[in-house]
Short mmCIF file of C-alpha atoms in Angstrom, two decimals:
data_model
loop_
_atom_site.label_atom_id
_atom_site.label_comp_id
_atom_site.label_asym_id
_atom_site.label_seq_id
_atom_site.Cartn_x
_atom_site.Cartn_y
_atom_site.Cartn_z
CA MET A 2 95.66 92.06 90.08
CA ALA A 3 92.45 93.96 89.28
CA GLN A 4 90.23 94.37 92.33
CA ALA A 5 86.82 95.86 93.13
CA ARG A 6 88.43 99.24 93.88
CA GLY A 7 89.90 99.47 90.40
CA VAL A 8 93.53 98.61 91.24
CA ASN A 9 95.26 97.01 88.26
CA SER A 10 98.85 96.81 89.53
CA ILE A 11 101.14 98.09 92.29
CA ARG A 12 104.90 98.66 92.20
CA PHE A 13 107.46 99.94 94.69
CA ASN A 14 110.12 102.28 93.36
CA GLN A 15 113.76 101.17 93.27
CA ASP A 16 114.66 102.12 96.87
CA GLN A 17 111.26 101.01 98.24
CA SER A 18 110.53 104.46 99.66
CA CYS A 19 107.42 104.97 97.47
CA PHE A 20 104.85 102.86 95.69
CA CYS A 21 102.76 103.64 92.64
CA VAL A 22 99.31 102.29 91.88
CA ALA A 23 97.89 101.80 88.36
CA MET A 24 94.11 102.17 88.52
CA ASP A 25 90.99 102.52 86.43
CA SER A 26 90.94 106.11 87.72
CA GLY A 27 94.54 106.87 86.68
CA VAL A 28 97.74 106.73 88.74
CA ARG A 29 98.36 107.39 92.43
CA ILE A 30 101.77 107.63 94.07
CA PHE A 31 102.38 107.24 97.80
CA ASN A 32 105.25 107.78 100.19
CA VAL A 33 105.79 104.76 102.47
CA GLU A 34 107.11 106.29 105.70
CA PRO A 35 105.15 108.25 106.62
CA LEU A 36 102.28 106.93 104.51
CA MET A 37 100.95 109.83 102.43
CA GLU A 38 99.92 110.51 98.86
CA LYS A 39 102.64 112.26 96.89
CA GLY A 40 100.56 112.90 93.80
CA HIS A 41 98.25 111.51 91.17
CA LEU A 42 97.41 111.52 87.49
CA ASP A 43 93.67 111.41 86.94
CA ALA A 44 91.79 109.56 84.23
CA GLU A 45 91.27 112.74 82.20
CA GLN A 46 95.04 112.95 81.80
CA VAL A 47 96.03 109.31 81.31
CA GLY A 48 92.83 107.24 81.18
CA SER A 49 92.71 103.94 83.02
CA VAL A 50 96.19 102.49 83.54
CA GLY A 51 97.32 98.87 83.59
CA LEU A 52 100.97 99.30 84.58
CA VAL A 53 103.03 102.09 86.14
CA GLU A 54 106.70 102.30 87.10
CA MET A 55 108.52 105.13 88.89
CA LEU A 56 112.15 106.13 88.38
CA ASN A 57 113.48 106.45 91.93
CA ARG A 58 111.83 109.56 93.44
CA SER A 59 112.09 111.60 90.24
CA ASN A 60 109.33 113.13 88.13
CA LEU A 61 109.60 110.42 85.49
CA VAL A 62 106.86 107.77 85.41
CA ALA A 63 106.32 105.00 82.85
CA ILE A 64 102.66 104.27 82.04
CA VAL A 65 100.97 101.49 80.07
CA GLY A 66 97.27 101.74 79.27
CA GLY A 67 94.89 99.11 80.58
CA GLY A 68 91.86 98.59 82.80
CA SER A 69 88.29 99.56 82.02
CA ASN A 70 88.71 102.75 79.97
CA PRO A 71 92.25 103.16 78.62
CA LYS A 72 93.28 106.34 76.85
CA PHE A 73 96.48 104.76 75.56
CA PRO A 74 97.06 101.30 74.01
CA ASP A 75 98.59 98.43 75.95
CA VAL A 76 101.31 98.08 73.29
CA SER A 77 102.87 101.44 74.19
CA VAL A 78 105.03 102.65 77.09
CA LEU A 79 104.54 106.33 77.78
CA ILE A 80 107.05 108.37 79.79
CA TRP A 81 105.41 111.16 81.77
CA ASP A 82 107.56 114.04 83.10
CA ASP A 83 105.83 116.22 85.67
CA ALA A 84 108.76 118.69 85.69
CA ARG A 85 107.96 119.71 82.13
CA GLU A 86 106.17 123.04 81.84
CA GLY A 87 102.72 123.29 80.31
CA LYS A 88 100.05 120.67 79.95
CA ASP A 89 101.90 118.34 77.59
CA LYS A 90 103.98 116.28 79.99
CA LEU A 91 104.19 113.20 77.77
CA VAL A 92 107.84 113.24 76.69
CA LEU A 93 108.55 109.78 75.23
CA GLU A 94 106.54 106.97 73.67
CA PHE A 95 107.73 103.46 72.85
CA THR A 96 105.44 101.25 70.76
CA PHE A 97 105.73 97.47 70.40
CA PRO A 98 104.12 94.76 68.28
CA LYS A 99 102.36 93.07 71.22
CA PRO A 100 101.01 94.06 74.67
CA VAL A 101 103.49 95.22 77.29
CA LEU A 102 103.44 92.99 80.39
CA SER A 103 105.96 94.78 82.61
CA VAL A 104 108.35 97.73 82.67
CA ARG A 105 111.53 98.29 84.67
CA MET A 106 113.57 101.49 84.91
CA ARG A 107 116.85 102.69 86.30
CA PRO A 108 118.62 106.02 85.65
CA ASP A 109 120.34 104.68 82.51
CA LYS A 110 118.10 101.88 81.23
CA LEU A 111 114.48 101.14 80.32
CA VAL A 112 113.40 97.49 80.08
CA VAL A 113 110.11 96.47 78.45
CA VAL A 114 108.81 92.91 78.69
CA LEU A 115 106.44 91.28 76.18
CA GLN A 116 105.20 87.69 76.33
CA THR A 117 108.12 86.24 74.37
CA ARG A 118 110.53 89.16 74.00
CA ILE A 119 112.38 91.72 76.10
CA TYR A 120 113.65 95.11 74.89
CA VAL A 121 116.34 97.22 76.56
CA PHE A 122 116.78 100.93 75.77
CA SER A 123 119.24 103.58 76.83
CA PHE A 124 117.34 106.09 78.94
CA PRO A 125 116.19 108.81 79.38
CA HIS A 126 118.37 110.99 77.12
CA ASN A 127 118.40 110.08 73.42
CA PRO A 128 116.78 106.69 73.99
CA THR A 129 118.15 103.97 71.72
CA LYS A 130 117.34 100.28 71.56
CA LEU A 131 120.37 98.45 72.95
CA PHE A 132 119.22 94.83 73.20
CA GLU A 133 116.40 92.54 72.18
CA PHE A 134 116.08 89.10 73.78
CA ASP A 135 113.78 86.28 72.75
CA THR A 136 112.40 84.48 75.79
CA ARG A 137 110.40 81.50 76.87
CA ASP A 138 106.65 82.14 77.03
CA ASN A 139 106.40 84.67 79.86
CA PRO A 140 102.72 85.63 80.30
CA LYS A 141 103.34 87.37 83.65
CA GLY A 142 106.17 89.52 82.29
CA ILE A 143 108.55 88.19 84.94
CA CYS A 144 111.88 90.02 85.17
CA ASP A 145 113.96 92.17 87.49
CA LEU A 146 116.54 94.88 86.91
CA CYS A 147 119.27 95.64 89.44
CA PRO A 148 118.93 99.27 90.65
CA SER A 149 122.64 99.64 91.52
CA LEU A 150 124.58 101.79 89.06
CA GLU A 151 127.57 99.54 89.72
CA LYS A 152 125.89 96.45 88.27
CA ALA A 153 123.43 96.64 85.35
CA LEU A 154 122.10 93.11 85.78
CA LEU A 155 118.87 91.87 84.20
CA VAL A 156 117.19 88.54 85.06
CA PHE A 157 114.25 86.82 83.36
CA PRO A 158 113.04 83.24 82.72
CA GLY A 159 115.43 81.28 80.50
CA HIS A 160 114.43 79.17 77.49
CA LYS A 161 114.54 75.95 79.50
CA CYS A 162 111.66 75.31 81.90
CA GLY A 163 112.56 76.49 85.41
CA SER A 164 115.73 78.31 84.37
CA LEU A 165 116.81 81.91 84.86
CA GLN A 166 118.76 83.96 82.35
CA LEU A 167 121.17 86.57 83.66
CA VAL A 168 122.47 89.37 81.43
CA ASP A 169 125.01 91.97 82.56
CA LEU A 170 123.93 94.93 80.46
CA GLY A 171 127.08 96.81 81.42
CA VAL A 172 129.34 94.16 79.87
CA ALA A 173 127.25 93.00 76.94
CA ARG A 174 127.60 94.95 73.73
CA PRO A 175 124.67 95.63 71.38
CA GLY A 176 124.77 93.50 68.27
CA THR A 177 127.16 90.90 69.70
CA SER A 178 126.31 87.35 70.72
CA ARG A 179 127.50 85.93 74.03
CA ALA A 180 126.80 82.64 75.75
CA PRO A 181 123.88 83.30 78.10
CA ALA A 182 124.41 82.91 81.84
CA LEU A 183 121.77 80.35 82.78
CA VAL A 184 120.75 79.16 86.23
CA GLY A 185 118.77 75.94 86.61
CA ALA A 186 116.53 77.17 89.40
CA HIS A 187 113.44 74.93 89.40
CA GLN A 188 111.90 71.86 87.80
CA SER A 189 108.65 73.71 87.06
CA GLU A 190 108.07 77.14 85.50
CA VAL A 191 109.52 80.23 87.18
CA GLY A 192 106.83 82.18 89.03
CA CYS A 193 108.67 85.13 90.59
CA VAL A 194 112.21 86.59 90.66
CA ALA A 195 114.06 89.34 92.55
CA LEU A 196 117.61 90.66 92.52
CA SER A 197 119.34 91.89 95.65
CA PRO A 198 120.02 95.66 95.74
CA SER A 199 123.68 95.08 94.85
CA GLY A 200 122.86 92.51 92.16
CA THR A 201 125.02 89.81 93.73
CA VAL A 202 122.15 87.44 94.59
CA VAL A 203 119.00 86.38 92.73
CA ALA A 204 115.97 84.83 94.43
CA SER A 205 113.32 82.86 92.60
CA ALA A 206 110.16 80.88 93.25
CA SER A 207 108.49 78.46 90.88
CA ARG A 208 104.81 78.52 89.98
CA ARG A 209 104.30 75.87 92.67
CA GLY A 210 105.49 78.46 95.18
CA THR A 211 106.64 76.02 97.86
CA LEU A 212 110.39 76.69 97.67
CA ILE A 213 112.45 79.84 97.23
CA ARG A 214 115.99 79.41 95.98
CA LEU A 215 118.84 81.91 96.08
CA PHE A 216 121.83 81.89 93.72
CA CYS A 217 125.05 83.84 93.37
CA THR A 218 124.77 85.84 90.15
CA GLN A 219 128.53 85.61 89.53
CA SER A 220 129.17 81.89 90.03
CA ARG A 221 125.53 80.76 89.59
CA ALA A 222 125.99 78.51 92.62
CA ARG A 223 122.98 77.83 94.84
CA LEU A 224 123.32 79.67 98.14
CA LEU A 225 120.13 78.83 100.02
CA GLU A 226 116.87 76.94 99.73
CA LEU A 227 113.98 78.36 101.74
CA ARG A 228 110.58 76.78 102.27
CA ARG A 229 107.53 79.02 102.02
CA GLY A 230 105.14 76.16 102.73
CA THR A 231 103.99 72.72 101.60
CA ASP A 232 100.83 73.64 99.67
CA PRO A 233 101.18 75.13 96.17
CA ALA A 234 100.79 78.93 96.11
CA THR A 235 101.20 81.86 93.76
CA VAL A 236 104.09 83.99 95.01
CA HIS A 237 103.17 87.59 94.22
CA CYS A 238 106.39 89.25 95.32
CA LEU A 239 109.93 88.58 96.57
CA SER A 240 111.83 91.47 98.12
CA PHE A 241 115.29 91.87 99.68
CA SER A 242 115.99 94.19 102.58
CA PRO A 243 118.28 97.14 101.69
CA ASP A 244 121.30 95.37 103.20
CA SER A 245 120.28 91.95 101.80
CA SER A 246 120.16 90.40 105.28
CA PHE A 247 116.47 89.45 104.94
CA LEU A 248 114.05 88.34 102.22
CA CYS A 249 110.28 88.78 102.27
CA ALA A 250 107.79 86.72 100.26
CA VAL A 251 104.02 87.21 99.93
CA SER A 252 101.60 84.84 98.22
CA ASP A 253 97.93 84.17 97.61
CA LYS A 254 97.78 82.14 100.82
CA GLY A 255 97.26 85.36 102.77
CA THR A 256 100.61 85.03 104.53
CA GLY A 257 103.86 86.96 104.35
CA HIS A 258 107.15 85.28 105.23
CA VAL A 259 110.41 86.88 106.39
CA PHE A 260 113.60 84.82 105.99
CA ALA A 261 117.02 85.57 107.45
CA LEU A 262 119.76 85.44 104.82
CA ARG A 263 122.86 86.67 106.64
CA ASP A 264 122.33 84.75 109.88
CA THR A 265 120.40 81.71 108.70
CA ARG A 266 120.42 80.24 112.22
CA LEU A 267 117.47 82.56 112.87
CA ASN A 268 115.30 80.63 110.41
CA ARG A 269 113.11 77.87 111.78
CA ARG A 270 113.79 74.19 111.10
CA SER A 271 111.51 71.20 111.18
CA ALA A 272 111.29 69.44 114.56
CA LEU A 273 112.19 66.25 112.68
CA ALA A 274 115.62 67.70 111.95
CA ARG A 275 116.61 66.87 115.53
CA VAL A 276 115.60 63.23 115.16
CA GLY A 277 118.43 62.32 112.85
CA LYS A 278 118.30 60.29 109.63
CA VAL A 279 114.76 60.20 108.23
CA GLY A 280 115.24 58.69 104.79
CA PRO A 281 115.44 59.98 101.20
CA VAL A 282 111.79 61.04 100.93
CA LEU A 283 111.54 63.27 103.98
CA GLY A 284 115.19 64.33 103.90
CA PRO A 285 114.84 67.50 101.76
CA TYR A 286 111.70 68.54 103.66
CA VAL A 287 113.34 68.08 107.07
CA GLU A 288 116.46 69.96 106.02
CA SER A 289 114.49 72.97 104.73
CA GLN A 290 114.78 76.38 106.32
CA TRP A 291 111.42 77.88 107.22
CA SER A 292 110.74 81.58 107.70
CA LEU A 293 111.98 83.46 110.72
CA ALA A 294 108.65 85.30 110.99
CA THR A 295 105.21 85.28 109.36
CA PHE A 296 102.35 87.77 109.15
CA SER A 297 98.79 87.73 107.80
CA LEU A 298 97.40 89.55 104.77
CA PRO A 299 94.06 89.48 102.92
CA ALA A 300 94.17 86.16 101.06
CA GLU A 301 91.96 87.38 98.23
CA ALA A 302 94.13 90.38 97.35
CA ALA A 303 97.42 90.34 95.43
CA ALA A 304 100.18 92.16 97.29
CA VAL A 305 103.70 93.55 96.96
CA CYS A 306 106.15 93.82 99.84
CA ALA A 307 109.17 95.85 100.94
CA PHE A 308 111.21 96.46 104.05
CA GLY A 309 110.80 99.51 106.24
CA ARG A 310 113.62 102.04 106.04
CA SER A 311 113.32 103.75 109.44
CA GLY A 312 115.84 102.89 112.13
CA ARG A 313 119.23 101.20 111.85
CA SER A 314 118.11 97.71 110.89
CA PRO A 315 115.37 96.34 108.60
CA SER A 316 113.16 95.17 111.46
CA SER A 317 109.90 96.05 109.74
CA VAL A 318 108.20 94.88 106.57
CA VAL A 319 105.48 96.64 104.56
CA ALA A 320 102.86 95.01 102.36
CA VAL A 321 100.57 96.90 99.99
CA CYS A 322 97.51 95.01 98.75
CA ALA A 323 95.30 95.42 95.70
CA ASP A 324 92.25 95.76 97.95
CA GLY A 325 93.62 99.16 98.98
CA THR A 326 95.07 98.15 102.34
CA PHE A 327 98.51 98.98 103.77
CA HIS A 328 100.14 96.75 106.38
CA LYS A 329 103.32 97.31 108.39
CA HIS A 330 104.69 94.58 110.65
CA VAL A 331 107.67 94.67 113.00
CA PHE A 332 109.67 91.48 113.49
CA SER A 333 112.41 90.50 115.92
CA PRO A 334 115.29 87.97 115.73
CA ASP A 335 113.34 85.55 117.93
CA GLY A 336 110.54 85.36 115.35
CA ASN A 337 107.95 87.61 116.97
CA CYS A 338 106.03 89.62 114.37
CA ASN A 339 103.41 92.23 115.29
CA ARG A 340 101.37 94.63 113.19
CA GLU A 341 102.47 98.19 113.84
CA ALA A 342 100.32 100.00 111.30
CA PHE A 343 97.25 99.43 109.13
CA ASP A 344 95.60 101.86 106.75
CA VAL A 345 93.44 102.03 103.65
CA PHE A 346 95.76 103.95 101.34
CA LEU A 347 93.08 104.51 98.69
CA ASP A 348 91.15 106.62 101.21
CA ILE A 349 94.10 108.99 101.70
CA CYS A 350 93.51 112.16 99.71
CA ASP A 351 95.81 114.70 98.15
CA ASP A 352 94.33 117.43 95.99
CA ASP A 353 97.56 118.16 94.14
CA ASP A 354 98.32 116.64 90.77
CA PHE A 355 101.56 114.73 90.47
#
């Protein structure tokens, strides 16, 4: 995700109210609504940073070194606690045999993803390794961790090409073997995954990025198939609305898509669907559900997306791009989608340290 402005990665926190930016100049953390910088860690403190993950809106931040001038190695996850008195705010360090590709946190678990292995720790008090999973080659560190305390569900690419592995960390016991819950999601490699806030639904896109499929995490049955487009694309992010009634997807095509999940009649269908029988080749294409609304983003910049939290319904979607731009669009049930806000978040200043 590295860009000219030194952005190495961007992540929303678990309730999508903040986002954190790992940069060559350190870490910056922003509130979404209203858009404002909440704090930063400069390069003197943490060096250049490759990955950063917040724990809700707390003072705990996970950092992995990276970028142009790292102070810490990319094989370590460092937990920074701003509430700690004094200058030494580094409270925990986890070191691994190979580079860390992604980190996920919730109030009771820390998940660390390497290229072929995933580690799960109890967290943050008396951290202990609970689980260790061997995985299919996973160079993007793809995984998601349900934020709900009622369902400690973890999803990552399964051993079979195109499959997803689901693990309920609340039911599994360390040191015991259980048959993995596998979902055959795609014919090609998995490119992106997301769990709904309650953990009842998982969404995935393949590396082709044309289709997005949703599955029930309990029964593993397919619930929906959504079409992003016809040309291959890299899906950067999938994100559920807080009430799981909508899904947003952003890709390297410079377009964001909003799909209706609860009332799927809102999604667009192909005009050919009204013609009737069209044969086995065009059938799946014609029957696809296309996005309710679309919006434009810089095609050259990787992006992450989330739904706005103001108002009674998730009628707005936010995208944060690695070129330093912030986009907010408002959509309506009839498919209209208009940009409500645009800003360059990297130009917003806050003199206070995090």
